XYZ file of C-alpha atoms in Angstrom:
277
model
C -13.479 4.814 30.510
C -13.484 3.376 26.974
C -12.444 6.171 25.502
C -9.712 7.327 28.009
C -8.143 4.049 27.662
C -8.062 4.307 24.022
C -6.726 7.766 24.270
C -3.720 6.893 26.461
C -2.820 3.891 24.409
C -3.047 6.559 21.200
C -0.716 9.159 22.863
C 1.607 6.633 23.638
C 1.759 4.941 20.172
C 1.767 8.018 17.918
C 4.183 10.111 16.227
C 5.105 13.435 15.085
C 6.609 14.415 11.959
C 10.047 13.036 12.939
C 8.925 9.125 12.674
C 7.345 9.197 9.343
C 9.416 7.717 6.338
C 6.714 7.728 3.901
C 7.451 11.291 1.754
C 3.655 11.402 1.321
C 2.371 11.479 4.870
C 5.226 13.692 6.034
C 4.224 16.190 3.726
C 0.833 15.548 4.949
C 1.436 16.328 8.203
C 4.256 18.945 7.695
C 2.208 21.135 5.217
C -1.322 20.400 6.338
C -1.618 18.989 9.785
C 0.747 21.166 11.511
C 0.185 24.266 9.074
C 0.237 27.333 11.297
C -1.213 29.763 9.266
C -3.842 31.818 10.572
C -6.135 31.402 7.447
C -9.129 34.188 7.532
C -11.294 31.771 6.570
C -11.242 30.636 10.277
C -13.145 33.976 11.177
C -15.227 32.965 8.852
C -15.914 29.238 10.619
C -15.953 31.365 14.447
C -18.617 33.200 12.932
C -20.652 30.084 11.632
C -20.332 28.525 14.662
C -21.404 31.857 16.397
C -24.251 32.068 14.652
C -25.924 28.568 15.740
C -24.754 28.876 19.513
C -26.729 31.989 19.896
C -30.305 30.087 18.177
C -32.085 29.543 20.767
C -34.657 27.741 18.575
C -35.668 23.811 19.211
C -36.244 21.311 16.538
C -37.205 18.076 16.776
C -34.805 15.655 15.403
C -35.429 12.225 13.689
C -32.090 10.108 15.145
C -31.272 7.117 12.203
C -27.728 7.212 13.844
C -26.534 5.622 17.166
C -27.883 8.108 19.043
C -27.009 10.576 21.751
C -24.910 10.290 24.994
C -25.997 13.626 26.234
C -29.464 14.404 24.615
C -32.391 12.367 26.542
C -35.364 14.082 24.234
C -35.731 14.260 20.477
C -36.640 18.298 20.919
C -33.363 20.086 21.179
C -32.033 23.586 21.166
C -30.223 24.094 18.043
C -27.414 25.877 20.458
C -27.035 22.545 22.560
C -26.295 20.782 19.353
C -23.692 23.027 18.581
C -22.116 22.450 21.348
C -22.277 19.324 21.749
C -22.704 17.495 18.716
C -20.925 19.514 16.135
C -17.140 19.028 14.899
C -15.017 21.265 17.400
C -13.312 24.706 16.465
C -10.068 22.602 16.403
C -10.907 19.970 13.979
C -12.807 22.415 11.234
C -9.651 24.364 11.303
C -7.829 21.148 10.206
C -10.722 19.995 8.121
C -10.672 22.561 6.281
C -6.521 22.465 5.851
C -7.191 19.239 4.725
C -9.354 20.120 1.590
C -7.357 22.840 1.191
C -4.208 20.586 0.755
C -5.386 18.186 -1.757
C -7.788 20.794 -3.481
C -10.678 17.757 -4.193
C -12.988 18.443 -7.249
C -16.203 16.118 -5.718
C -16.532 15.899 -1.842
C -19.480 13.756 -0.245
C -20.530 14.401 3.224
C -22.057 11.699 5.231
C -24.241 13.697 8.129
C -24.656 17.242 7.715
C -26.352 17.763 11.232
C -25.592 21.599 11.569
C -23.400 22.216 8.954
C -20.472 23.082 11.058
C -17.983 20.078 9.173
C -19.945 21.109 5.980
C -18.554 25.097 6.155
C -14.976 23.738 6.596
C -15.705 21.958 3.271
C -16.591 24.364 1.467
C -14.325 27.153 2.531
C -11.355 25.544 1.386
C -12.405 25.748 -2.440
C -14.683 27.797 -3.268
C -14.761 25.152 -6.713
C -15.565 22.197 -4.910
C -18.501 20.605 -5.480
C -20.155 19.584 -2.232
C -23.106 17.049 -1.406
C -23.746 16.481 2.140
C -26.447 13.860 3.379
C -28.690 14.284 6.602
C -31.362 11.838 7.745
C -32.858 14.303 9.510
C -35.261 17.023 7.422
C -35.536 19.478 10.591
C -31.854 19.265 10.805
C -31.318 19.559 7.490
C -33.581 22.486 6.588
C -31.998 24.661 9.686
C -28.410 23.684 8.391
C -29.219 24.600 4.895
C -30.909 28.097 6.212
C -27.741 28.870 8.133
C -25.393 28.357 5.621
C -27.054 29.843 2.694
C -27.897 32.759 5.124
C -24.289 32.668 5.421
C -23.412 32.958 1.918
C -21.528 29.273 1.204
C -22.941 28.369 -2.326
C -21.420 25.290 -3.526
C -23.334 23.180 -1.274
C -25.989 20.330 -2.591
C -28.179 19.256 0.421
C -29.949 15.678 0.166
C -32.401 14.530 2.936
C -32.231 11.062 2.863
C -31.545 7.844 4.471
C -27.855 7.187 3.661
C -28.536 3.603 2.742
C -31.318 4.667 -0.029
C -28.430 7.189 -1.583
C -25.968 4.441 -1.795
C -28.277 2.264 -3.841
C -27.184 4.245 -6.751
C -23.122 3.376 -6.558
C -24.362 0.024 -7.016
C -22.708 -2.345 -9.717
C -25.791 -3.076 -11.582
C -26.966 0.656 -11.475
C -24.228 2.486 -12.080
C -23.636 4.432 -15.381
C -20.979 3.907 -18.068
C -19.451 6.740 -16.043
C -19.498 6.200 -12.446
C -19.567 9.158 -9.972
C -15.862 9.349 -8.488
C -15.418 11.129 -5.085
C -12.356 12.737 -4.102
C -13.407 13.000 -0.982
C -15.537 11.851 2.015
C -16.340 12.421 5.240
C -18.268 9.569 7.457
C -19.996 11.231 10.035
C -23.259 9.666 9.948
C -23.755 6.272 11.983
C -20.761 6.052 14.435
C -21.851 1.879 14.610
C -19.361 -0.682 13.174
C -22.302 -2.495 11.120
C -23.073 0.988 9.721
C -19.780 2.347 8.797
C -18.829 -1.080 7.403
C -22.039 -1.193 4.909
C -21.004 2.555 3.923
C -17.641 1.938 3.483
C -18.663 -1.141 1.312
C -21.275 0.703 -0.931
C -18.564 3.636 -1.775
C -15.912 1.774 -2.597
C -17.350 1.956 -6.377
C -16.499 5.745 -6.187
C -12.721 5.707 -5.386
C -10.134 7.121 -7.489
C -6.399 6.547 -6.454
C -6.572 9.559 -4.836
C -9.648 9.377 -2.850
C -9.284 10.520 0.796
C -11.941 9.384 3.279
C -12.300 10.526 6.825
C -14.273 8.422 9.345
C -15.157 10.667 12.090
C -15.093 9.200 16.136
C -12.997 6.232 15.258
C -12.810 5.455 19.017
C -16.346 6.100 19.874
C -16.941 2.655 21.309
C -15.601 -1.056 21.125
C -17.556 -1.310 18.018
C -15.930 1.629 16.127
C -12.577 0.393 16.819
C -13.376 -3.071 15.268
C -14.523 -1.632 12.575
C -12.059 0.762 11.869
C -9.487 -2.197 12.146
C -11.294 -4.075 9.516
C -11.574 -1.092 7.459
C -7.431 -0.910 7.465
C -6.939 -4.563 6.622
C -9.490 -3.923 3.210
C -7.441 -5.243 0.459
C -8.163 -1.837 -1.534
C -6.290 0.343 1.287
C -3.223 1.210 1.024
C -2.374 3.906 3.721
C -4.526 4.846 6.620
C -3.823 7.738 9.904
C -5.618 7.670 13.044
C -5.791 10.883 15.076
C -7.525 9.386 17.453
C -10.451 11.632 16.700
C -10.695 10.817 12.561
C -9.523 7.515 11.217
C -8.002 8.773 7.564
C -7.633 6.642 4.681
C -5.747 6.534 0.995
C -6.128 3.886 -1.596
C -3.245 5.322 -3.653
C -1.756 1.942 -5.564
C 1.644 3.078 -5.688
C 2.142 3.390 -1.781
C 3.109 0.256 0.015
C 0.612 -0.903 2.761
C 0.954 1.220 5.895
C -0.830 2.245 9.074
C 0.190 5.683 11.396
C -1.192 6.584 14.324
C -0.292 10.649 14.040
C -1.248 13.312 16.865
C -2.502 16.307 14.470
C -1.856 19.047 17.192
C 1.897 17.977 18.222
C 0.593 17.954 22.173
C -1.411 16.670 24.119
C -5.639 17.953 22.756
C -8.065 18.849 25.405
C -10.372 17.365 22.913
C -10.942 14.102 24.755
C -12.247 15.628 27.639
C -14.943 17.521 25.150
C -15.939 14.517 23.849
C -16.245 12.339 27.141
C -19.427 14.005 28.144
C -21.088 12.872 24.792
């Protein structure tokens, strides 16, 4: 009920192109979001996601997240994750528009789980230099076998706790030349203590034009407070909620500003998807 509240207060609050007056956003969501081009690399993202729906194969999967709403067991079918758990056909479309649009050198991914987000990534530029995170080393070894067997090469795989990574973006152990991300996408810990430590321990690698996605903004009470916090951050300058991602910019020379956008133009079927989770 949460989350259907939250999603009727979004649909009535956002916007299409036609209320934006910032030049950057509207070309945002004019030439990215609502890009209608049937790229080919979308076959190639059907036939990803193919591939792991028809693995019948369990794992057993180490959860340092906030859990589940649909799996009761640790042993899982890799197909019921995919279903389930993974970003939808919809979103990894305009994932990977979104890397496409703003062509990002460095991209950090923050929970590879099956590697469905992490294929949109690296589609988009075949120059892009990927490292994606997983807590998990089951998940992590069947999401690097799939994609390898799959051919997408400019992926670095790290099993880790996320918290151990981010030690090394710290003030006091960071080089003369700190790593710089031009991109990253939070979908790791949907908790608001969680997010807010990550969002904390990266700030070190922003550029002006840094992009970060938090995925499942309106996951619970908790996400939503911290995803209001996360706007109000002194070092923000423009954020977007889709309701589904919570997008932000910390581009200096844009005036403080918060949209609340509706990336498909009607009304997404994606709610009900992720209702059961």
């Amino acid at each position: 009920m949460t989350i259907i509240k939250s999603y009727l207060k979004f649909l009535f609050h956002s916007k299409n192109e036609h209320g934006i007056h910032s030049p950057f956003v509207f070309d945002l969501v004019t030439k990215c979001f609502y890009d209608n081009t049937k790229y080919s690399e979308y076959e190639v993202l059907k036939s990803y996601r193919k591939s792991l729906l028809e693995n019948k194969n369990t794992i057993e999967v180490t959860d340092f997240g906030a859990g589940s709403r649909v799996f009761k067991s640790n042993v899982r079918a890799i197909s019921k994750i995919a279903q389930t758990a993974g970003i939808t056909p919809k979103n990894a479309e305009l994932l990977f528009r979104i890397v496409r649009y703003f062509q990002p050198k460095s991209v950090l991914e923050i929970g590879t789980s099956l590697g469905l987000a992490t294929s949109a990534l690296s589609l988009a530029n075949e120059n892009t230099k990927i490292i994606t995170l997983e807590g998990c080393p089951n998940t992590m070894e069947t999401a690097k076998f799939q994609l390898k067997n799959s051919k997408f090469q400019n992926i670095e795989f790290v099993n880790t706790k996320f918290e151990n990574y981010f030690e090394n973006f710290k003030p006091e152990t960071l080089n003369l030349k700190p790593q710089i991300f031009d991109l990253i996408y939070f979908d790791g810990n949907h908790s608001k203590k969680a997010t807010l430590e990550y969002f904390e321990a990266l700030i070190p690698t922003i550029s002006n034009d840094s992009v970060w996605i938090f995925d499942d903004i309106h996951w619970s009470d908790d996400m939503e407070e911290a995803w209001e916090i996360i706007k109000k951050h002194s070092k923000v300058s423009v954020t977007i909620d889709t309701f589904q991602w919570g997008i932000v910019f910390f581009r200096t020379e844009q005036k403080k500003e918060h949209f609340i956008i509706n990336p498909n133009k009607t009304i997404s079927s994606h709610l009900f998807e992720r209702i059961r989770f």
